[in-house]
mmCIF file of C-alpha atoms and ligand atoms in Angstrom:
data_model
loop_
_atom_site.group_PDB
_atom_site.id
_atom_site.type_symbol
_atom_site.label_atom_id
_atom_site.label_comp_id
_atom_site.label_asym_id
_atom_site.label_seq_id
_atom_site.Cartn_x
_atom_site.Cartn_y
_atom_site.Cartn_z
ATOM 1 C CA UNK E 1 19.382 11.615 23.422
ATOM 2 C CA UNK E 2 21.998 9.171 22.667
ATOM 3 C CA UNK E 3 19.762 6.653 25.909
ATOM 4 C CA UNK E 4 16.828 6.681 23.447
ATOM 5 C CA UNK E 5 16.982 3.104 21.747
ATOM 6 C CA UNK E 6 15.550 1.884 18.489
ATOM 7 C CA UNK E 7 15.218 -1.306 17.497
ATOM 8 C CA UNK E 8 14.607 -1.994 13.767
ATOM 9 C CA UNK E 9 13.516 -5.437 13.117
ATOM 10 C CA UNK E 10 14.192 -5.108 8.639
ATOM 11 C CA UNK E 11 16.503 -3.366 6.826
ATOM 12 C CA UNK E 12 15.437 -0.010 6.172
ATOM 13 C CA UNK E 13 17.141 2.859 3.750
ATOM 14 C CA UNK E 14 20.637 4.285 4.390
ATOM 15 C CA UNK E 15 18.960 7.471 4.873
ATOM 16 C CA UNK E 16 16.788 6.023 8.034
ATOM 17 C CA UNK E 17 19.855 4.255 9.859
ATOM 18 C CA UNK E 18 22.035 7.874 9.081
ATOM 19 C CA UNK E 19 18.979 9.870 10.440
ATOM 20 C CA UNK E 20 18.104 7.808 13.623
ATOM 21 C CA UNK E 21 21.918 6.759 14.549
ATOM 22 C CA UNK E 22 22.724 10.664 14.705
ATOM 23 C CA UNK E 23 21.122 11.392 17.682
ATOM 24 C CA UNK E 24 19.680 7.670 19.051
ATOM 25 C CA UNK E 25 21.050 4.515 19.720
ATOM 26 C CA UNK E 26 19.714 1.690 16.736
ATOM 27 C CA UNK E 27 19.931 -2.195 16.992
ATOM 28 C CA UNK E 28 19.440 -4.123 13.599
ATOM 29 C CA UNK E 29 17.786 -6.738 13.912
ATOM 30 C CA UNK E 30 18.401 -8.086 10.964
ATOM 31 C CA UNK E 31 21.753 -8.516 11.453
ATOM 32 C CA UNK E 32 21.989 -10.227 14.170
ATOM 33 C CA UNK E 33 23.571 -13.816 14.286
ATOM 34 C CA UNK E 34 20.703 -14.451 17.011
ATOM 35 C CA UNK E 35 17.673 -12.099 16.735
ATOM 36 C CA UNK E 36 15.866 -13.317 19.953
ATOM 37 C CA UNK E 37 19.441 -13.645 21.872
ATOM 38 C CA UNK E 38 19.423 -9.638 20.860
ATOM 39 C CA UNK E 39 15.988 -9.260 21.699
ATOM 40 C CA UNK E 40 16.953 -10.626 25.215
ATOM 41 C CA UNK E 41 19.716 -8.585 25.282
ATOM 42 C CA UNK E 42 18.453 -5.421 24.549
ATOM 43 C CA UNK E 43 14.676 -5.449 25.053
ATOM 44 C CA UNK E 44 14.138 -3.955 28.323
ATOM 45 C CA UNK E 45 15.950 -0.691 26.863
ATOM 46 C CA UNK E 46 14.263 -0.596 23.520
ATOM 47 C CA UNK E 47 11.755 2.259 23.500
ATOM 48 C CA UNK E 48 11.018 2.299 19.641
ATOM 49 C CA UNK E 49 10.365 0.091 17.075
ATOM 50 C CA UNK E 50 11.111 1.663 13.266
ATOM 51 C CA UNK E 51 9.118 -0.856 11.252
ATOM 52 C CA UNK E 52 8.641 -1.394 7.483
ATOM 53 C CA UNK E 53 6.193 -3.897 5.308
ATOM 54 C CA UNK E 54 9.083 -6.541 5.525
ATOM 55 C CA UNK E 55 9.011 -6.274 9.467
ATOM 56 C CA UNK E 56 6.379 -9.126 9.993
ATOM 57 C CA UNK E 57 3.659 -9.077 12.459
ATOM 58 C CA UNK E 58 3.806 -6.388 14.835
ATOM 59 C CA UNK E 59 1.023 -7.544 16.823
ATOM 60 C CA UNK E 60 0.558 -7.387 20.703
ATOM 61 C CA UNK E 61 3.171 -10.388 21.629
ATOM 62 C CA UNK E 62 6.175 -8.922 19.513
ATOM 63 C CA UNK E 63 5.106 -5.711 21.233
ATOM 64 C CA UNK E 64 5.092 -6.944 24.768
ATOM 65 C CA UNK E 65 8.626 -8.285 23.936
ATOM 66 C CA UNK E 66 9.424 -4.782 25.074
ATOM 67 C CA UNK E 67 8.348 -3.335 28.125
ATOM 68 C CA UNK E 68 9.328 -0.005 27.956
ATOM 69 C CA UNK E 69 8.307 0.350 24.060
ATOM 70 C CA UNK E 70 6.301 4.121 23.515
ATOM 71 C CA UNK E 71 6.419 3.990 19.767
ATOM 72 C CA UNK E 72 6.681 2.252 16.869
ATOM 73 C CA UNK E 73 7.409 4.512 13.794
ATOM 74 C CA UNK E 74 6.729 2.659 10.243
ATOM 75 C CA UNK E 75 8.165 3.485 6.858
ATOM 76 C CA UNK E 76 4.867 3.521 4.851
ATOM 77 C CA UNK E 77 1.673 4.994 4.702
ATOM 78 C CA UNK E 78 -0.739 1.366 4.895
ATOM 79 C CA UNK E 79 0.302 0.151 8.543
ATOM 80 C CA UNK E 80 -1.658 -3.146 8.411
ATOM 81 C CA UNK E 81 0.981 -5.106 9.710
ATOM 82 C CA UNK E 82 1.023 -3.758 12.712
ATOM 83 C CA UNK E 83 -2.165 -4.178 15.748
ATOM 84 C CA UNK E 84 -2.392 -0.274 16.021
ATOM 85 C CA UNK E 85 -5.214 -0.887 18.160
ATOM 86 C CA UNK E 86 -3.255 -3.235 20.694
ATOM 87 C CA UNK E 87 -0.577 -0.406 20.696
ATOM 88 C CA UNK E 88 -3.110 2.631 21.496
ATOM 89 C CA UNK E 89 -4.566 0.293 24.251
ATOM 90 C CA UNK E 90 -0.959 0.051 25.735
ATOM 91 C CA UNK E 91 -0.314 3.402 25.044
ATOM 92 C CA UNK E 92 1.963 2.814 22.725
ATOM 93 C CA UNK E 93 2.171 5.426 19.715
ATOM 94 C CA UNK E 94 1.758 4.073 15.948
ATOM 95 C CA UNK E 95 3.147 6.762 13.213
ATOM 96 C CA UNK E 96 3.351 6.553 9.378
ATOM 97 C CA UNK E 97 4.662 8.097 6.358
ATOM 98 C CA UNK E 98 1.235 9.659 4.800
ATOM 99 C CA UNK E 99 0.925 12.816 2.135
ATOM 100 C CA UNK E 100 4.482 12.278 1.097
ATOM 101 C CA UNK E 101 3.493 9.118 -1.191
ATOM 102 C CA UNK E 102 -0.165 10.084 -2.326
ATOM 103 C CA UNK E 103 1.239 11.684 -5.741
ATOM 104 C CA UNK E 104 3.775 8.972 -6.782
ATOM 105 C CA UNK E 105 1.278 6.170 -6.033
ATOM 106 C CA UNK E 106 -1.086 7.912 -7.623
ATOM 107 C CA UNK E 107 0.996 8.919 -10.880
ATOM 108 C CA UNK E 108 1.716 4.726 -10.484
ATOM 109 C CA UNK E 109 -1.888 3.531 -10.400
ATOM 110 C CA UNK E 110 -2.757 5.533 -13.831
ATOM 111 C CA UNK E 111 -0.241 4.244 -14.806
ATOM 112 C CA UNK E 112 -0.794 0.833 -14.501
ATOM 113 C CA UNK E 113 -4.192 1.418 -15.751
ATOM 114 C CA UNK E 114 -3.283 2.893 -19.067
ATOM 115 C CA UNK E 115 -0.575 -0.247 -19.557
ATOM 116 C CA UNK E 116 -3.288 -2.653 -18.280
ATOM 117 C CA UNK E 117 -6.230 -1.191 -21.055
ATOM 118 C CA UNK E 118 -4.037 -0.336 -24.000
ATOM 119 C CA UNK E 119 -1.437 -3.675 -23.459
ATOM 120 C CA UNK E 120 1.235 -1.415 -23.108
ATOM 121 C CA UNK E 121 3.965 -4.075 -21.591
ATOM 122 C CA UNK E 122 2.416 -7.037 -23.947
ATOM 123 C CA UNK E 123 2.910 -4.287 -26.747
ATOM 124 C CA UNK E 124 6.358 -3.611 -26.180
ATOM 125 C CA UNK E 125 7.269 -7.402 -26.079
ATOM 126 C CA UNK E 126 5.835 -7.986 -29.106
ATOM 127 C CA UNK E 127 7.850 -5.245 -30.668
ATOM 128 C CA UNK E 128 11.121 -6.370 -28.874
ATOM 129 C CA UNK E 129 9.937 -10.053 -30.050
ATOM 130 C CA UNK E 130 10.108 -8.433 -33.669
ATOM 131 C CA UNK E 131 6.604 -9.391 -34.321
ATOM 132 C CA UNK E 132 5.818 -6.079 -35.603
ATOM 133 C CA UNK E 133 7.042 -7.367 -39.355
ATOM 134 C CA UNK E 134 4.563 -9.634 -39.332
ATOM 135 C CA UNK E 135 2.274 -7.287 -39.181
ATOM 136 C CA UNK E 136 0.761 -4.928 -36.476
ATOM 137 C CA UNK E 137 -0.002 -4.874 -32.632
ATOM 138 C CA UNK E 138 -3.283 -6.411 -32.382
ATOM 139 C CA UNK E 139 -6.398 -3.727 -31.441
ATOM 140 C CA UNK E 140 -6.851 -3.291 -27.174
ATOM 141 C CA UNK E 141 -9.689 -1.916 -25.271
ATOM 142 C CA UNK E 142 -9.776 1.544 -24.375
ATOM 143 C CA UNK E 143 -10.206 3.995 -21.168
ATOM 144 C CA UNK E 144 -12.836 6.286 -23.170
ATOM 145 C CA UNK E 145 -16.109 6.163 -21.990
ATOM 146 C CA UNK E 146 -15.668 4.613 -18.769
ATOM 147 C CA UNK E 147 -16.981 4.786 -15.440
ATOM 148 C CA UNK E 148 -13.986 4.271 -12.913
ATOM 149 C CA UNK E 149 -14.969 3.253 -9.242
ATOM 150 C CA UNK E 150 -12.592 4.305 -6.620
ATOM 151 C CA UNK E 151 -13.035 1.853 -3.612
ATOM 152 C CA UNK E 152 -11.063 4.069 -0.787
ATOM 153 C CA UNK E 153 -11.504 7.780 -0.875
ATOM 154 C CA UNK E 154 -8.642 8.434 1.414
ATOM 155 C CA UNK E 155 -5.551 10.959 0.610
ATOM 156 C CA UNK E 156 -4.412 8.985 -2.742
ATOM 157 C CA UNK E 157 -7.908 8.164 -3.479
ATOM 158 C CA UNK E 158 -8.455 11.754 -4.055
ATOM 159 C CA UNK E 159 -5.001 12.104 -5.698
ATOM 160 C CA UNK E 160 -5.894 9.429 -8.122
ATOM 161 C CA UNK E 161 -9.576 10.696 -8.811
ATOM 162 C CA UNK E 162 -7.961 14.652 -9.805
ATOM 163 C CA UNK E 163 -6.107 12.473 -12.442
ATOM 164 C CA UNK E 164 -8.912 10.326 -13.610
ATOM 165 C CA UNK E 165 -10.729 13.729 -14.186
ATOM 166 C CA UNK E 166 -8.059 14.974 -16.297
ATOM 167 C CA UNK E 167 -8.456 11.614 -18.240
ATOM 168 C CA UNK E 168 -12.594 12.807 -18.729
ATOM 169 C CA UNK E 169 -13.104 9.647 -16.250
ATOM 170 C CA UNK E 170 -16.562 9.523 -15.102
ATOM 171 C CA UNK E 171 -16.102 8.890 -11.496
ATOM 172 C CA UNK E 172 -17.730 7.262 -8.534
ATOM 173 C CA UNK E 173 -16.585 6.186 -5.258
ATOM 174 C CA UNK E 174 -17.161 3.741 -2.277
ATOM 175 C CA UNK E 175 -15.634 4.588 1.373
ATOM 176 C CA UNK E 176 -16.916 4.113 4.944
ATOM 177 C CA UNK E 177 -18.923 7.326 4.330
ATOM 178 C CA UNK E 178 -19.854 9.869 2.610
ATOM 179 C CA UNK E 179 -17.197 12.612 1.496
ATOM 180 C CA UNK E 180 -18.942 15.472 1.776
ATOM 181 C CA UNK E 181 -16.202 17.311 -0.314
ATOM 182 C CA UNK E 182 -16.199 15.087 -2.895
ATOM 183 C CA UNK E 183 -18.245 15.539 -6.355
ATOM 184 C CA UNK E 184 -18.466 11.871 -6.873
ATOM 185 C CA UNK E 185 -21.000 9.781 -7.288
ATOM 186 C CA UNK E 186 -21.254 7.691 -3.671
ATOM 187 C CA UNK E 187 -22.260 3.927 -3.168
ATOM 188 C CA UNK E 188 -21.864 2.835 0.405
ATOM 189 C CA UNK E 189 -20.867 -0.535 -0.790
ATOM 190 C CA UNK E 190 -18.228 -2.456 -3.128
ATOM 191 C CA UNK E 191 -20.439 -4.726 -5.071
ATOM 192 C CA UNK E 192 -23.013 -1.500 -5.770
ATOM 193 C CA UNK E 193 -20.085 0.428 -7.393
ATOM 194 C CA UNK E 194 -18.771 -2.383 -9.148
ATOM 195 C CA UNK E 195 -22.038 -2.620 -10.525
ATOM 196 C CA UNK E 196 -22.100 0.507 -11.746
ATOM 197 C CA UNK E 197 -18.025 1.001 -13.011
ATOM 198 C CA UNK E 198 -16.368 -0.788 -15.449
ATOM 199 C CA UNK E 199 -12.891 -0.036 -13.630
ATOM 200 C CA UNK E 200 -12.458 -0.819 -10.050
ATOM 201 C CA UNK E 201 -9.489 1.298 -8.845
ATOM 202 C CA UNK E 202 -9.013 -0.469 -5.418
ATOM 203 C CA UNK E 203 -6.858 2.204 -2.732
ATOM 204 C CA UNK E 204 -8.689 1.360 0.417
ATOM 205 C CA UNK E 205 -6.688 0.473 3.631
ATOM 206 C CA UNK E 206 -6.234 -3.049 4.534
ATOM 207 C CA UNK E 207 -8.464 -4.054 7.489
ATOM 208 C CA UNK E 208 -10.805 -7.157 8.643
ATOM 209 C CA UNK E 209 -13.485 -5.029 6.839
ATOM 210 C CA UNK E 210 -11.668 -4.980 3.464
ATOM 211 C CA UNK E 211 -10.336 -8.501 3.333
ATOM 212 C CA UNK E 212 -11.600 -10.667 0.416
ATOM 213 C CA UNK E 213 -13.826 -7.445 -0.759
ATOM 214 C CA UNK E 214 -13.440 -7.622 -3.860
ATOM 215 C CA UNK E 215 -15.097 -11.371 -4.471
ATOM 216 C CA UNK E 216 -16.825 -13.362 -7.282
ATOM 217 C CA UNK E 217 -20.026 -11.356 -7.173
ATOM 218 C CA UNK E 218 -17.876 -8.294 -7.124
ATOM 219 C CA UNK E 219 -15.633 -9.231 -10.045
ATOM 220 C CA UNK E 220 -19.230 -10.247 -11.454
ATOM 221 C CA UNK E 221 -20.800 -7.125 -11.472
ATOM 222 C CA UNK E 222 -17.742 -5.347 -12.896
ATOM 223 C CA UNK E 223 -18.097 -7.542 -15.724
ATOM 224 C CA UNK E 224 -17.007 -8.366 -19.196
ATOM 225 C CA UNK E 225 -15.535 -4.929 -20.117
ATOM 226 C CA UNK E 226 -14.538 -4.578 -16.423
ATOM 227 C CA UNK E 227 -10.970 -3.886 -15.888
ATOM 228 C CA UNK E 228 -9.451 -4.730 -11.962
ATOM 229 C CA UNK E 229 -6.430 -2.616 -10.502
ATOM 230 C CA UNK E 230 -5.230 -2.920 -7.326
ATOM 231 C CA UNK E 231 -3.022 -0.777 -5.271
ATOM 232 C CA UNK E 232 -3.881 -1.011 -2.228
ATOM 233 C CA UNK E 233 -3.107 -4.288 -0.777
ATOM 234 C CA UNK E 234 -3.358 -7.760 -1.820
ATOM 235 C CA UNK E 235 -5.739 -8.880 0.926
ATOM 236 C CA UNK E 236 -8.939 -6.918 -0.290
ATOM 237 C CA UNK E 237 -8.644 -9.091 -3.393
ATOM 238 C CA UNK E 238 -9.870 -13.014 -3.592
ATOM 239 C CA UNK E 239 -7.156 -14.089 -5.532
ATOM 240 C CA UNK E 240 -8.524 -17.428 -6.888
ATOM 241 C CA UNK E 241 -11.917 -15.700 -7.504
ATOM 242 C CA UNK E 242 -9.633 -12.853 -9.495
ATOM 243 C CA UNK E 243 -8.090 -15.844 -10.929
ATOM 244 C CA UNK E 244 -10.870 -17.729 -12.309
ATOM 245 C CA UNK E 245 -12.466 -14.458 -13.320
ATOM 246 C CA UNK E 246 -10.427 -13.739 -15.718
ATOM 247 C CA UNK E 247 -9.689 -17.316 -17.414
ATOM 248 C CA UNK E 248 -13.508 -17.306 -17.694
ATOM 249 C CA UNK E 249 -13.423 -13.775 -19.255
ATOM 250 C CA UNK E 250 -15.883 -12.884 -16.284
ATOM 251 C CA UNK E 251 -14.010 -9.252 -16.784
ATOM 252 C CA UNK E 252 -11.424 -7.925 -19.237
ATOM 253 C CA UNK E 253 -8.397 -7.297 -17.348
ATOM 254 C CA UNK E 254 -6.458 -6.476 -14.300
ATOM 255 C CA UNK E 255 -3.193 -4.789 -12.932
ATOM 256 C CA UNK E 256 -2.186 -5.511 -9.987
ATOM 257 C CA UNK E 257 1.093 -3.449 -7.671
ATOM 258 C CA UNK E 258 0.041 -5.856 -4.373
ATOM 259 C CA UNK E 259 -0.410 -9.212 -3.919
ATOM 260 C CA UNK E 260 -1.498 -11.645 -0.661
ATOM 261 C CA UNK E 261 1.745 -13.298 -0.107
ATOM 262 C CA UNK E 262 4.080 -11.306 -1.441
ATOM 263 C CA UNK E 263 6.660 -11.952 -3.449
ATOM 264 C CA UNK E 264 5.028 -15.076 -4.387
ATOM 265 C CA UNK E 265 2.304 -14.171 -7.294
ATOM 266 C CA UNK E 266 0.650 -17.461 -8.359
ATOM 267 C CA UNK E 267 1.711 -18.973 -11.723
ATOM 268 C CA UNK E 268 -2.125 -18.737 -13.020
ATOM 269 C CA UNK E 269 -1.197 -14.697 -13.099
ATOM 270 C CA UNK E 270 1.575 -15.060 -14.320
ATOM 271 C CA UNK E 271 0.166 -17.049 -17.256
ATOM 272 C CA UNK E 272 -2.426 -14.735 -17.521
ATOM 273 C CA UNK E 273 -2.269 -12.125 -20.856
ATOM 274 C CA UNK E 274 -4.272 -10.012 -19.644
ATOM 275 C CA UNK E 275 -2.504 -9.284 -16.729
ATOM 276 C CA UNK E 276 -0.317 -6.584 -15.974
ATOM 277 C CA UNK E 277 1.948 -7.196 -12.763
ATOM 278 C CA UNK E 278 4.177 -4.993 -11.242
ATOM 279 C CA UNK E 279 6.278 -5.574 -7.904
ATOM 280 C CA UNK E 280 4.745 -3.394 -5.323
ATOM 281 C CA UNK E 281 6.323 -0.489 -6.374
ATOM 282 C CA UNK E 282 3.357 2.451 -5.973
ATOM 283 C CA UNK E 283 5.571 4.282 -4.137
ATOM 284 C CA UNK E 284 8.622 3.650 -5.207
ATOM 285 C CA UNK E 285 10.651 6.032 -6.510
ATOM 286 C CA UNK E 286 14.276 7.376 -4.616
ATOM 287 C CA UNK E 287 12.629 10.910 -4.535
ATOM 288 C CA UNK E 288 9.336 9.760 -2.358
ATOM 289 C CA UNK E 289 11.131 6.626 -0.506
ATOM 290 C CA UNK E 290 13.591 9.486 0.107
ATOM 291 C CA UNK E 291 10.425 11.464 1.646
ATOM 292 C CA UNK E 292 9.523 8.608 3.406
ATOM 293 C CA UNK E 293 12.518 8.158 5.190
ATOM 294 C CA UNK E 294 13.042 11.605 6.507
ATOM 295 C CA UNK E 295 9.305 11.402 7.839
ATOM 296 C CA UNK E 296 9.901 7.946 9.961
ATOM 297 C CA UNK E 297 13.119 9.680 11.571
ATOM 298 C CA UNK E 298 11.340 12.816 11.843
ATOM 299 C CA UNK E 299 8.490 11.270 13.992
ATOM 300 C CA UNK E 300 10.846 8.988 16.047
ATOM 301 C CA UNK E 301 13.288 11.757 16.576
ATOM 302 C CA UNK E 302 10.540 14.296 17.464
ATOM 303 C CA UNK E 303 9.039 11.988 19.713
ATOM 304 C CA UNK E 304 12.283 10.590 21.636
ATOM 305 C CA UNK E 305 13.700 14.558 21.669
ATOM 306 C CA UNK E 306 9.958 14.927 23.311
ATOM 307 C CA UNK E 307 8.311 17.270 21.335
ATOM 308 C CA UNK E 308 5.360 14.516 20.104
ATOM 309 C CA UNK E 309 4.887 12.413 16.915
ATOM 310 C CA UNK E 310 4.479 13.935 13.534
ATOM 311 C CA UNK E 311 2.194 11.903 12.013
ATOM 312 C CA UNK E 312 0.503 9.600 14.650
ATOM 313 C CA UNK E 313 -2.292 7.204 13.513
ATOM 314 C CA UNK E 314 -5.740 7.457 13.759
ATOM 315 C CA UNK E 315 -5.855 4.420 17.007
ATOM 316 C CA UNK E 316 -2.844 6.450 18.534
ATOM 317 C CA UNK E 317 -3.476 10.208 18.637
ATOM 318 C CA UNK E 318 -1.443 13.041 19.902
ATOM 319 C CA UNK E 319 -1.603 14.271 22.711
ATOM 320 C CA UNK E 320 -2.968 10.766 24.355
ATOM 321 C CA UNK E 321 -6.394 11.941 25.361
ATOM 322 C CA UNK E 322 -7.309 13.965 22.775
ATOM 323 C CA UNK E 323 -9.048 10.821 20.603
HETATM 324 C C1 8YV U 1 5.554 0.572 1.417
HETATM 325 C C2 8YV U 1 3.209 0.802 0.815
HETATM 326 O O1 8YV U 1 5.959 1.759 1.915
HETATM 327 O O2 8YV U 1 3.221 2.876 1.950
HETATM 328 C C3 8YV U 1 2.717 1.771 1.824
HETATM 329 O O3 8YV U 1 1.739 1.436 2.507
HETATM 330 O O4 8YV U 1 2.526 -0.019 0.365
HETATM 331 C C4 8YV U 1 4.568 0.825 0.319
HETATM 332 O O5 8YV U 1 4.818 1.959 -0.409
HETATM 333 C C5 8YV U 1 6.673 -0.252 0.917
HETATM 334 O O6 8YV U 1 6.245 -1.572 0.863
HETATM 335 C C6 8YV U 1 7.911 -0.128 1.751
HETATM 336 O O7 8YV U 1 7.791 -0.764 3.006
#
């Protein structure tokens, strides 16, 4: 299997480069002296791409930079970077790491709910300040009686509304449609559940659709009480809308795990006390990057030892034909 070459354009785990190099042949990009020189060199052998979120673009000219390219297996479970669509129409196959992350991204967006309502980071640096013998932590806002909107019903949608519930969360959702499986209150649109949550949980996928969804009128009709997190992608949020909703106390709060150009977050967060920010780390833990890893070999290994993609996207489906 050893004539079965990979090209990955970013570095990707230990565990990836051990698992593909085993039984195909990898170029890193990323260490080349001259990318496009190895590009030239090697691109008319290349049949798969192994892709993460720092690849870049992986849109129909990087593509078409290698003729004989059947599949491009990314590390990750959002694959917005790359034109999965293009791909499918060159039948090229798209796979991604889904399931394996639902749980810890889940686990992460409570998370960073609980620290963004109850201060939990501004609480511990005003202990570590030694403010605390001046007297005590001032009062926050709380998660009890709220109404938390989940805008994205997909796989950790679902994983993040069974922990809500446990939280005695009333819950209500907003997807493409209707989940017919799901006990949820259902509004067809973001600015209709915002209007009637005081969270926004924001999980949806990243697409032309979702980009800027979450506006003024949106951040509007969370309002005063509402309370913003974002794990999805930085994209579905307006950032200067977010921005100047909060230094106008248009809503309470946000946390926020993505951001539009990451890593630069703008200094107006940054500034911002009631923000929580973490570094787009939803699914980051060794255990689940671990999972992660062994799923992007497993597909491109599969695949290349011709037995079919594991996980194949929704624009690429296997078998070709049966979309
Ligand atoms: C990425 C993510 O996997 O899975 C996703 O879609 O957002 C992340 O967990 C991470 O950025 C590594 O590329």
């Amino acid at each position: 299997m050893a004539d079965f070459e990979v090209l990955l354009p970013s570095r990707l785990p230990d565990l990836v480069i051990e698992g593909l190099s085993r039984v195909l042949t990898i170029h890193k990009l990323w260490e080349a002296a001259d990318p496009r020189a190895m590009i030239d060199k090697v691109g008319d052998r290349v049949q798969g791409l192994a892709t993460s979120y720092a690849s870049g673009r992986i849109d129909g000219a990087m593509m078409s930079r290698f003729p004989n390219l059947k599949i491009v297996a990314h590390y990750g479970v959002g694959y917005d970077i790359i034109d999965a669509a293009w791909a499918g129409a060159h039948g090229i196959i798209v796979t991604n790491t889904p399931d394996v992350l639902s749980d810890e991204v889940a686990d992460l967006a409570m998370g960073l709910l609980l620290a963004t309502v109850r201060e939990i980071p501004q609480a511990d640096t005003f202990l570590r300040a030694g403010h605390w013998h001046q007297g005590n932590f001032p009062l926050t806002a709380t998660l009890r009686e709220r109404r938390m909107g989940i805008f994205g019903l997909g796989r950790i949608g679902k994983a993040i509304a069974k922990r809500a519930a446990a939280f005695d969360l009333d819950l209500a959702y907003c997807a493409r449609k209707k989940h017919e499986d799901a006990p949820y209150a259902y509004y067809p649109n973001v600015l209709d559940l915002a209007q009637a949550c005081d969270i926004l949980m924001v999980i949806a996928p990243a697409t032309q659709e979702t980009h800027h969804a979450v506006n003024t009128q949106v951040l509007q009709a969370l309002g005063t009480n509402g309370i913003l997190i974002n794990v999805a992608r930085g994209s579905l949020v307006d950032t200067d809308a977010l921005i100047e909703a909060l230094e106008a106390k248009t809503i309470l709060a946000a946390g926020l795990d993505v951001f539009e150009d990451e890593p630069n977050v703008p200094q107006a967060l940054i500034d911002c006390p009631q923000c929580v920010l973490l570094p787009h780390v939803g699914s980051a833990s060794q255990y689940t990057r671990d999972a992660m890893s062994r799923l992007q070999v497993d597909n491109m290994v599969s695949f290349a030892q011709g037995r079919g993609p594991v996980t194949p996207v929704a624009e690429t489906p296997w078998p070709p034909n049966a979309a």
